[in-house]
Amino acid sequence: PGLYDQVMNKARETLLHGKTSGYRSSMTNASHLFDRIDVNHDGVLTMDEISGYLRKHTSMRTEQIEVLVSALDTDKTGDISR
């Protein structure tokens, strides 16, 4: 491949998979947020942990929080695991 292709391949690799990629930084941010919400550090977010965090940091009402947890709770156990 020519110089253009080499540069584009390097840019693509860096942007999609490098330390500054949107995906990687989003996953890192999500992981940090999970850790902050997970009060007892058991790797599971309970409704109480999520509600407590969202009540403290947002203006969401209980009903809104329940809808959010329900949407995120894909296995319908009432909590969210990593």
PDB file of N, CA and C in Angstrom:
ATOM      1  N   PRO A   1       0.825  -1.206   0.000  1.00  0.00           N
ATOM      2  CA  PRO A   1       0.000   0.000   0.000  1.00  0.00           C
ATOM      3  C   PRO A   1       0.859   1.255   0.000  1.00  0.00           C
ATOM      4  N   GLY A   2       0.303   2.287  -0.592  1.00  0.00           N
ATOM      5  CA  GLY A   2       1.004   3.561  -0.658  1.00  0.00           C
ATOM      6  C   GLY A   2       0.962   4.302   0.670  1.00  0.00           C
ATOM      7  N   LEU A   3       1.614   5.444   0.691  1.00  0.00           N
ATOM      8  CA  LEU A   3       1.694   6.254   1.905  1.00  0.00           C
ATOM      9  C   LEU A   3       0.307   6.662   2.392  1.00  0.00           C
ATOM     10  N   TYR A   4      -0.573   7.061   1.467  1.00  0.00           N
ATOM     11  CA  TYR A   4      -1.933   7.462   1.839  1.00  0.00           C
ATOM     12  C   TYR A   4      -2.637   6.311   2.562  1.00  0.00           C
ATOM     13  N   ASP A   5      -2.559   5.127   2.001  1.00  0.00           N
ATOM     14  CA  ASP A   5      -3.207   3.968   2.619  1.00  0.00           C
ATOM     15  C   ASP A   5      -2.620   3.659   3.991  1.00  0.00           C
ATOM     16  N   GLN A   6      -1.318   3.781   4.128  1.00  0.00           N
ATOM     17  CA  GLN A   6      -0.678   3.533   5.413  1.00  0.00           C
ATOM     18  C   GLN A   6      -1.156   4.529   6.465  1.00  0.00           C
ATOM     19  N   VAL A   7      -1.210   5.805   6.083  1.00  0.00           N
ATOM     20  CA  VAL A   7      -1.663   6.845   7.008  1.00  0.00           C
ATOM     21  C   VAL A   7      -3.122   6.611   7.391  1.00  0.00           C
ATOM     22  N   MET A   8      -3.968   6.310   6.409  1.00  0.00           N
ATOM     23  CA  MET A   8      -5.389   6.090   6.676  1.00  0.00           C
ATOM     24  C   MET A   8      -5.597   4.861   7.548  1.00  0.00           C
ATOM     25  N   ASN A   9      -4.850   3.795   7.296  1.00  0.00           N
ATOM     26  CA  ASN A   9      -4.960   2.596   8.127  1.00  0.00           C
ATOM     27  C   ASN A   9      -4.542   2.878   9.568  1.00  0.00           C
ATOM     28  N   LYS A  10      -3.473   3.645   9.737  1.00  0.00           N
ATOM     29  CA  LYS A  10      -3.011   3.999  11.080  1.00  0.00           C
ATOM     30  C   LYS A  10      -4.044   4.877  11.779  1.00  0.00           C
ATOM     31  N   ALA A  11      -4.610   5.841  11.074  1.00  0.00           N
ATOM     32  CA  ALA A  11      -5.629   6.714  11.651  1.00  0.00           C
ATOM     33  C   ALA A  11      -6.864   5.911  12.039  1.00  0.00           C
ATOM     34  N   ARG A  12      -7.284   5.016  11.168  1.00  0.00           N
ATOM     35  CA  ARG A  12      -8.457   4.176  11.437  1.00  0.00           C
ATOM     36  C   ARG A  12      -8.214   3.310  12.671  1.00  0.00           C
ATOM     37  N   GLU A  13      -7.056   2.707  12.767  1.00  0.00           N
ATOM     38  CA  GLU A  13      -6.722   1.856  13.903  1.00  0.00           C
ATOM     39  C   GLU A  13      -6.707   2.665  15.201  1.00  0.00           C
ATOM     40  N   THR A  14      -6.119   3.839  15.156  1.00  0.00           N
ATOM     41  CA  THR A  14      -6.035   4.685  16.349  1.00  0.00           C
ATOM     42  C   THR A  14      -7.403   5.177  16.782  1.00  0.00           C
ATOM     43  N   LEU A  15      -8.208   5.626  15.843  1.00  0.00           N
ATOM     44  CA  LEU A  15      -9.523   6.175  16.187  1.00  0.00           C
ATOM     45  C   LEU A  15     -10.513   5.109  16.628  1.00  0.00           C
ATOM     46  N   LEU A  16     -10.442   3.934  16.070  1.00  0.00           N
ATOM     47  CA  LEU A  16     -11.414   2.897  16.395  1.00  0.00           C
ATOM     48  C   LEU A  16     -10.990   2.005  17.545  1.00  0.00           C
ATOM     49  N   HIS A  17      -9.687   1.828  17.732  1.00  0.00           N
ATOM     50  CA  HIS A  17      -9.239   0.860  18.725  1.00  0.00           C
ATOM     51  C   HIS A  17      -8.196   1.404  19.698  1.00  0.00           C
ATOM     52  N   GLY A  18      -7.679   2.582  19.466  1.00  0.00           N
ATOM     53  CA  GLY A  18      -6.631   3.130  20.313  1.00  0.00           C
ATOM     54  C   GLY A  18      -7.157   3.654  21.631  1.00  0.00           C
ATOM     55  N   LYS A  19      -6.241   4.137  22.457  1.00  0.00           N
ATOM     56  CA  LYS A  19      -6.594   4.632  23.787  1.00  0.00           C
ATOM     57  C   LYS A  19      -7.577   5.793  23.736  1.00  0.00           C
ATOM     58  N   THR A  20      -7.581   6.529  22.657  1.00  0.00           N
ATOM     59  CA  THR A  20      -8.473   7.686  22.559  1.00  0.00           C
ATOM     60  C   THR A  20      -9.712   7.397  21.732  1.00  0.00           C
ATOM     61  N   SER A  21      -9.940   6.153  21.408  1.00  0.00           N
ATOM     62  CA  SER A  21     -11.119   5.834  20.594  1.00  0.00           C
ATOM     63  C   SER A  21     -12.383   6.141  21.372  1.00  0.00           C
ATOM     64  N   GLY A  22     -13.428   6.513  20.661  1.00  0.00           N
ATOM     65  CA  GLY A  22     -14.711   6.794  21.300  1.00  0.00           C
ATOM     66  C   GLY A  22     -15.245   5.592  22.035  1.00  0.00           C
ATOM     67  N   TYR A  23     -15.134   4.415  21.444  1.00  0.00           N
ATOM     68  CA  TYR A  23     -15.642   3.199  22.075  1.00  0.00           C
ATOM     69  C   TYR A  23     -14.910   2.916  23.374  1.00  0.00           C
ATOM     70  N   ARG A  24     -13.596   2.949  23.314  1.00  0.00           N
ATOM     71  CA  ARG A  24     -12.796   2.630  24.497  1.00  0.00           C
ATOM     72  C   ARG A  24     -13.038   3.637  25.611  1.00  0.00           C
ATOM     73  N   SER A  25     -13.063   4.936  25.292  1.00  0.00           N
ATOM     74  CA  SER A  25     -13.278   5.934  26.336  1.00  0.00           C
ATOM     75  C   SER A  25     -14.699   5.852  26.882  1.00  0.00           C
ATOM     76  N   SER A  26     -15.672   5.520  26.040  1.00  0.00           N
ATOM     77  CA  SER A  26     -17.047   5.349  26.519  1.00  0.00           C
ATOM     78  C   SER A  26     -17.139   4.171  27.481  1.00  0.00           C
ATOM     79  N   MET A  27     -16.491   3.074  27.149  1.00  0.00           N
ATOM     80  CA  MET A  27     -16.510   1.896  28.022  1.00  0.00           C
ATOM     81  C   MET A  27     -15.808   2.205  29.346  1.00  0.00           C
ATOM     82  N   THR A  28     -14.721   2.961  29.295  1.00  0.00           N
ATOM     83  CA  THR A  28     -14.016   3.342  30.513  1.00  0.00           C
ATOM     84  C   THR A  28     -14.904   4.221  31.378  1.00  0.00           C
ATOM     85  N   ASN A  29     -15.574   5.195  30.765  1.00  0.00           N
ATOM     86  CA  ASN A  29     -16.468   6.072  31.517  1.00  0.00           C
ATOM     87  C   ASN A  29     -17.624   5.286  32.116  1.00  0.00           C
ATOM     88  N   ALA A  30     -18.192   4.362  31.355  1.00  0.00           N
ATOM     89  CA  ALA A  30     -19.298   3.538  31.855  1.00  0.00           C
ATOM     90  C   ALA A  30     -18.837   2.684  33.035  1.00  0.00           C
ATOM     91  N   SER A  31     -17.643   2.150  32.946  1.00  0.00           N
ATOM     92  CA  SER A  31     -17.101   1.331  34.031  1.00  0.00           C
ATOM     93  C   SER A  31     -16.900   2.155  35.304  1.00  0.00           C
ATOM     94  N   HIS A  32     -16.390   3.362  35.159  1.00  0.00           N
ATOM     95  CA  HIS A  32     -16.186   4.237  36.315  1.00  0.00           C
ATOM     96  C   HIS A  32     -17.524   4.617  36.943  1.00  0.00           C
ATOM     97  N   LEU A  33     -18.515   4.907  36.122  1.00  0.00           N
ATOM     98  CA  LEU A  33     -19.844   5.247  36.629  1.00  0.00           C
ATOM     99  C   LEU A  33     -20.447   4.054  37.368  1.00  0.00           C
ATOM    100  N   PHE A  34     -20.328   2.871  36.797  1.00  0.00           N
ATOM    101  CA  PHE A  34     -20.829   1.656  37.449  1.00  0.00           C
ATOM    102  C   PHE A  34     -20.195   1.519  38.833  1.00  0.00           C
ATOM    103  N   ASP A  35     -18.888   1.705  38.912  1.00  0.00           N
ATOM    104  CA  ASP A  35     -18.181   1.581  40.188  1.00  0.00           C
ATOM    105  C   ASP A  35     -18.656   2.607  41.213  1.00  0.00           C
ATOM    106  N   ARG A  36     -18.972   3.819  40.767  1.00  0.00           N
ATOM    107  CA  ARG A  36     -19.464   4.847  41.693  1.00  0.00           C
ATOM    108  C   ARG A  36     -20.850   4.510  42.210  1.00  0.00           C
ATOM    109  N   ILE A  37     -21.693   3.951  41.358  1.00  0.00           N
ATOM    110  CA  ILE A  37     -23.059   3.623  41.767  1.00  0.00           C
ATOM    111  C   ILE A  37     -23.083   2.376  42.642  1.00  0.00           C
ATOM    112  N   ASP A  38     -22.202   1.429  42.384  1.00  0.00           N
ATOM    113  CA  ASP A  38     -22.163   0.144  43.098  1.00  0.00           C
ATOM    114  C   ASP A  38     -21.590   0.343  44.505  1.00  0.00           C
ATOM    115  N   VAL A  39     -22.445   0.780  45.426  1.00  0.00           N
ATOM    116  CA  VAL A  39     -22.032   1.174  46.772  1.00  0.00           C
ATOM    117  C   VAL A  39     -21.316   0.048  47.512  1.00  0.00           C
ATOM    118  N   ASN A  40     -21.831  -1.174  47.448  1.00  0.00           N
ATOM    119  CA  ASN A  40     -21.217  -2.272  48.192  1.00  0.00           C
ATOM    120  C   ASN A  40     -20.189  -3.054  47.372  1.00  0.00           C
ATOM    121  N   HIS A  41     -19.917  -2.611  46.153  1.00  0.00           N
ATOM    122  CA  HIS A  41     -18.871  -3.172  45.286  1.00  0.00           C
ATOM    123  C   HIS A  41     -19.016  -4.668  45.056  1.00  0.00           C
ATOM    124  N   ASP A  42     -20.259  -5.119  44.853  1.00  0.00           N
ATOM    125  CA  ASP A  42     -20.488  -6.541  44.581  1.00  0.00           C
ATOM    126  C   ASP A  42     -20.650  -6.841  43.093  1.00  0.00           C
ATOM    127  N   GLY A  43     -20.486  -5.828  42.242  1.00  0.00           N
ATOM    128  CA  GLY A  43     -20.604  -6.034  40.803  1.00  0.00           C
ATOM    129  C   GLY A  43     -22.030  -6.061  40.301  1.00  0.00           C
ATOM    130  N   VAL A  44     -22.972  -5.684  41.170  1.00  0.00           N
ATOM    131  CA  VAL A  44     -24.393  -5.664  40.801  1.00  0.00           C
ATOM    132  C   VAL A  44     -24.983  -4.333  41.252  1.00  0.00           C
ATOM    133  N   LEU A  45     -25.714  -3.681  40.345  1.00  0.00           N
ATOM    134  CA  LEU A  45     -26.405  -2.451  40.704  1.00  0.00           C
ATOM    135  C   LEU A  45     -27.837  -2.794  41.064  1.00  0.00           C
ATOM    136  N   THR A  46     -28.210  -2.527  42.306  1.00  0.00           N
ATOM    137  CA  THR A  46     -29.578  -2.773  42.744  1.00  0.00           C
ATOM    138  C   THR A  46     -30.416  -1.522  42.499  1.00  0.00           C
ATOM    139  N   MET A  47     -31.723  -1.693  42.562  1.00  0.00           N
ATOM    140  CA  MET A  47     -32.626  -0.560  42.408  1.00  0.00           C
ATOM    141  C   MET A  47     -32.320   0.506  43.462  1.00  0.00           C
ATOM    142  N   ASP A  48     -32.021   0.088  44.692  1.00  0.00           N
ATOM    143  CA  ASP A  48     -31.702   1.047  45.754  1.00  0.00           C
ATOM    144  C   ASP A  48     -30.434   1.839  45.440  1.00  0.00           C
ATOM    145  N   GLU A  49     -29.403   1.161  44.933  1.00  0.00           N
ATOM    146  CA  GLU A  49     -28.152   1.854  44.597  1.00  0.00           C
ATOM    147  C   GLU A  49     -28.373   2.840  43.456  1.00  0.00           C
ATOM    148  N   ILE A  50     -29.082   2.391  42.433  1.00  0.00           N
ATOM    149  CA  ILE A  50     -29.337   3.258  41.278  1.00  0.00           C
ATOM    150  C   ILE A  50     -30.210   4.437  41.692  1.00  0.00           C
ATOM    151  N   SER A  51     -31.259   4.167  42.445  1.00  0.00           N
ATOM    152  CA  SER A  51     -32.155   5.230  42.897  1.00  0.00           C
ATOM    153  C   SER A  51     -31.413   6.246  43.752  1.00  0.00           C
ATOM    154  N   GLY A  52     -30.615   5.749  44.679  1.00  0.00           N
ATOM    155  CA  GLY A  52     -29.859   6.644  45.551  1.00  0.00           C
ATOM    156  C   GLY A  52     -28.935   7.554  44.760  1.00  0.00           C
ATOM    157  N   TYR A  53     -28.235   6.974  43.804  1.00  0.00           N
ATOM    158  CA  TYR A  53     -27.306   7.765  42.997  1.00  0.00           C
ATOM    159  C   TYR A  53     -28.058   8.796  42.164  1.00  0.00           C
ATOM    160  N   LEU A  54     -29.115   8.351  41.482  1.00  0.00           N
ATOM    161  CA  LEU A  54     -29.839   9.261  40.601  1.00  0.00           C
ATOM    162  C   LEU A  54     -30.589  10.341  41.374  1.00  0.00           C
ATOM    163  N   ARG A  55     -31.097  10.027  42.540  1.00  0.00           N
ATOM    164  CA  ARG A  55     -31.762  11.050  43.362  1.00  0.00           C
ATOM    165  C   ARG A  55     -30.763  12.119  43.806  1.00  0.00           C
ATOM    166  N   LYS A  56     -29.559  11.686  44.103  1.00  0.00           N
ATOM    167  CA  LYS A  56     -28.532  12.621  44.570  1.00  0.00           C
ATOM    168  C   LYS A  56     -27.992  13.495  43.427  1.00  0.00           C
ATOM    169  N   HIS A  57     -27.872  12.915  42.231  1.00  0.00           N
ATOM    170  CA  HIS A  57     -27.184  13.614  41.142  1.00  0.00           C
ATOM    171  C   HIS A  57     -28.089  14.098  40.011  1.00  0.00           C
ATOM    172  N   THR A  58     -29.375  13.774  40.071  1.00  0.00           N
ATOM    173  CA  THR A  58     -30.298  14.231  39.026  1.00  0.00           C
ATOM    174  C   THR A  58     -31.614  14.659  39.671  1.00  0.00           C
ATOM    175  N   SER A  59     -32.529  15.103  38.852  1.00  0.00           N
ATOM    176  CA  SER A  59     -33.861  15.464  39.342  1.00  0.00           C
ATOM    177  C   SER A  59     -34.897  14.414  38.940  1.00  0.00           C
ATOM    178  N   MET A  60     -34.443  13.205  38.618  1.00  0.00           N
ATOM    179  CA  MET A  60     -35.361  12.143  38.202  1.00  0.00           C
ATOM    180  C   MET A  60     -36.257  11.724  39.361  1.00  0.00           C
ATOM    181  N   ARG A  61     -37.506  11.428  39.025  1.00  0.00           N
ATOM    182  CA  ARG A  61     -38.452  10.916  40.006  1.00  0.00           C
ATOM    183  C   ARG A  61     -38.354   9.393  40.066  1.00  0.00           C
ATOM    184  N   THR A  62     -38.887   8.814  41.138  1.00  0.00           N
ATOM    185  CA  THR A  62     -38.839   7.367  41.345  1.00  0.00           C
ATOM    186  C   THR A  62     -39.409   6.613  40.149  1.00  0.00           C
ATOM    187  N   GLU A  63     -40.518   7.090  39.618  1.00  0.00           N
ATOM    188  CA  GLU A  63     -41.149   6.411  38.474  1.00  0.00           C
ATOM    189  C   GLU A  63     -40.220   6.393  37.263  1.00  0.00           C
ATOM    190  N   GLN A  64     -39.533   7.497  37.039  1.00  0.00           N
ATOM    191  CA  GLN A  64     -38.596   7.572  35.909  1.00  0.00           C
ATOM    192  C   GLN A  64     -37.426   6.617  36.122  1.00  0.00           C
ATOM    193  N   ILE A  65     -36.946   6.544  37.337  1.00  0.00           N
ATOM    194  CA  ILE A  65     -35.831   5.649  37.656  1.00  0.00           C
ATOM    195  C   ILE A  65     -36.253   4.194  37.447  1.00  0.00           C
ATOM    196  N   GLU A  66     -37.451   3.853  37.882  1.00  0.00           N
ATOM    197  CA  GLU A  66     -37.949   2.487  37.702  1.00  0.00           C
ATOM    198  C   GLU A  66     -38.054   2.119  36.227  1.00  0.00           C
ATOM    199  N   VAL A  67     -38.512   3.043  35.402  1.00  0.00           N
ATOM    200  CA  VAL A  67     -38.604   2.799  33.966  1.00  0.00           C
ATOM    201  C   VAL A  67     -37.212   2.592  33.378  1.00  0.00           C
ATOM    202  N   LEU A  68     -36.257   3.412  33.804  1.00  0.00           N
ATOM    203  CA  LEU A  68     -34.886   3.291  33.315  1.00  0.00           C
ATOM    204  C   LEU A  68     -34.291   1.942  33.696  1.00  0.00           C
ATOM    205  N   VAL A  69     -34.420   1.560  34.958  1.00  0.00           N
ATOM    206  CA  VAL A  69     -33.876   0.282  35.404  1.00  0.00           C
ATOM    207  C   VAL A  69     -34.541  -0.866  34.659  1.00  0.00           C
ATOM    208  N   SER A  70     -35.835  -0.776  34.467  1.00  0.00           N
ATOM    209  CA  SER A  70     -36.557  -1.821  33.743  1.00  0.00           C
ATOM    210  C   SER A  70     -36.036  -1.966  32.315  1.00  0.00           C
ATOM    211  N   ALA A  71     -35.730  -0.857  31.678  1.00  0.00           N
ATOM    212  CA  ALA A  71     -35.211  -0.898  30.305  1.00  0.00           C
ATOM    213  C   ALA A  71     -33.811  -1.493  30.252  1.00  0.00           C
ATOM    214  N   LEU A  72     -33.005  -1.222  31.279  1.00  0.00           N
ATOM    215  CA  LEU A  72     -31.634  -1.727  31.311  1.00  0.00           C
ATOM    216  C   LEU A  72     -31.539  -3.160  31.826  1.00  0.00           C
ATOM    217  N   ASP A  73     -32.540  -3.578  32.570  1.00  0.00           N
ATOM    218  CA  ASP A  73     -32.557  -4.903  33.197  1.00  0.00           C
ATOM    219  C   ASP A  73     -33.029  -5.950  32.190  1.00  0.00           C
ATOM    220  N   THR A  74     -32.119  -6.383  31.338  1.00  0.00           N
ATOM    221  CA  THR A  74     -32.495  -7.273  30.232  1.00  0.00           C
ATOM    222  C   THR A  74     -32.931  -8.655  30.683  1.00  0.00           C
ATOM    223  N   ASP A  75     -32.428  -9.127  31.830  1.00  0.00           N
ATOM    224  CA  ASP A  75     -32.819 -10.476  32.284  1.00  0.00           C
ATOM    225  C   ASP A  75     -33.941 -10.430  33.318  1.00  0.00           C
ATOM    226  N   LYS A  76     -34.446  -9.233  33.584  1.00  0.00           N
ATOM    227  CA  LYS A  76     -35.603  -9.010  34.466  1.00  0.00           C
ATOM    228  C   LYS A  76     -35.406  -9.561  35.887  1.00  0.00           C
ATOM    229  N   THR A  77     -34.195  -9.390  36.446  1.00  0.00           N
ATOM    230  CA  THR A  77     -33.928  -9.828  37.814  1.00  0.00           C
ATOM    231  C   THR A  77     -34.145  -8.691  38.827  1.00  0.00           C
ATOM    232  N   GLY A  78     -34.323  -7.479  38.332  1.00  0.00           N
ATOM    233  CA  GLY A  78     -34.500  -6.343  39.231  1.00  0.00           C
ATOM    234  C   GLY A  78     -33.224  -5.598  39.520  1.00  0.00           C
ATOM    235  N   ASP A  79     -32.111  -6.063  38.962  1.00  0.00           N
ATOM    236  CA  ASP A  79     -30.843  -5.358  39.129  1.00  0.00           C
ATOM    237  C   ASP A  79     -30.028  -5.479  37.850  1.00  0.00           C
ATOM    238  N   ILE A  80     -28.901  -4.802  37.845  1.00  0.00           N
ATOM    239  CA  ILE A  80     -28.054  -4.749  36.642  1.00  0.00           C
ATOM    240  C   ILE A  80     -26.661  -5.217  37.024  1.00  0.00           C
ATOM    241  N   SER A  81     -26.167  -6.212  36.324  1.00  0.00           N
ATOM    242  CA  SER A  81     -24.809  -6.688  36.609  1.00  0.00           C
ATOM    243  C   SER A  81     -23.871  -6.263  35.498  1.00  0.00           C
ATOM    244  N   ARG A  82     -22.613  -6.256  35.824  1.00  0.00           N
ATOM    245  CA  ARG A  82     -21.572  -5.831  34.884  1.00  0.00           C
ATOM    246  C   ARG A  82     -21.556  -6.749  33.745  1.00  0.00           C
TER     247      ARG A  82
END
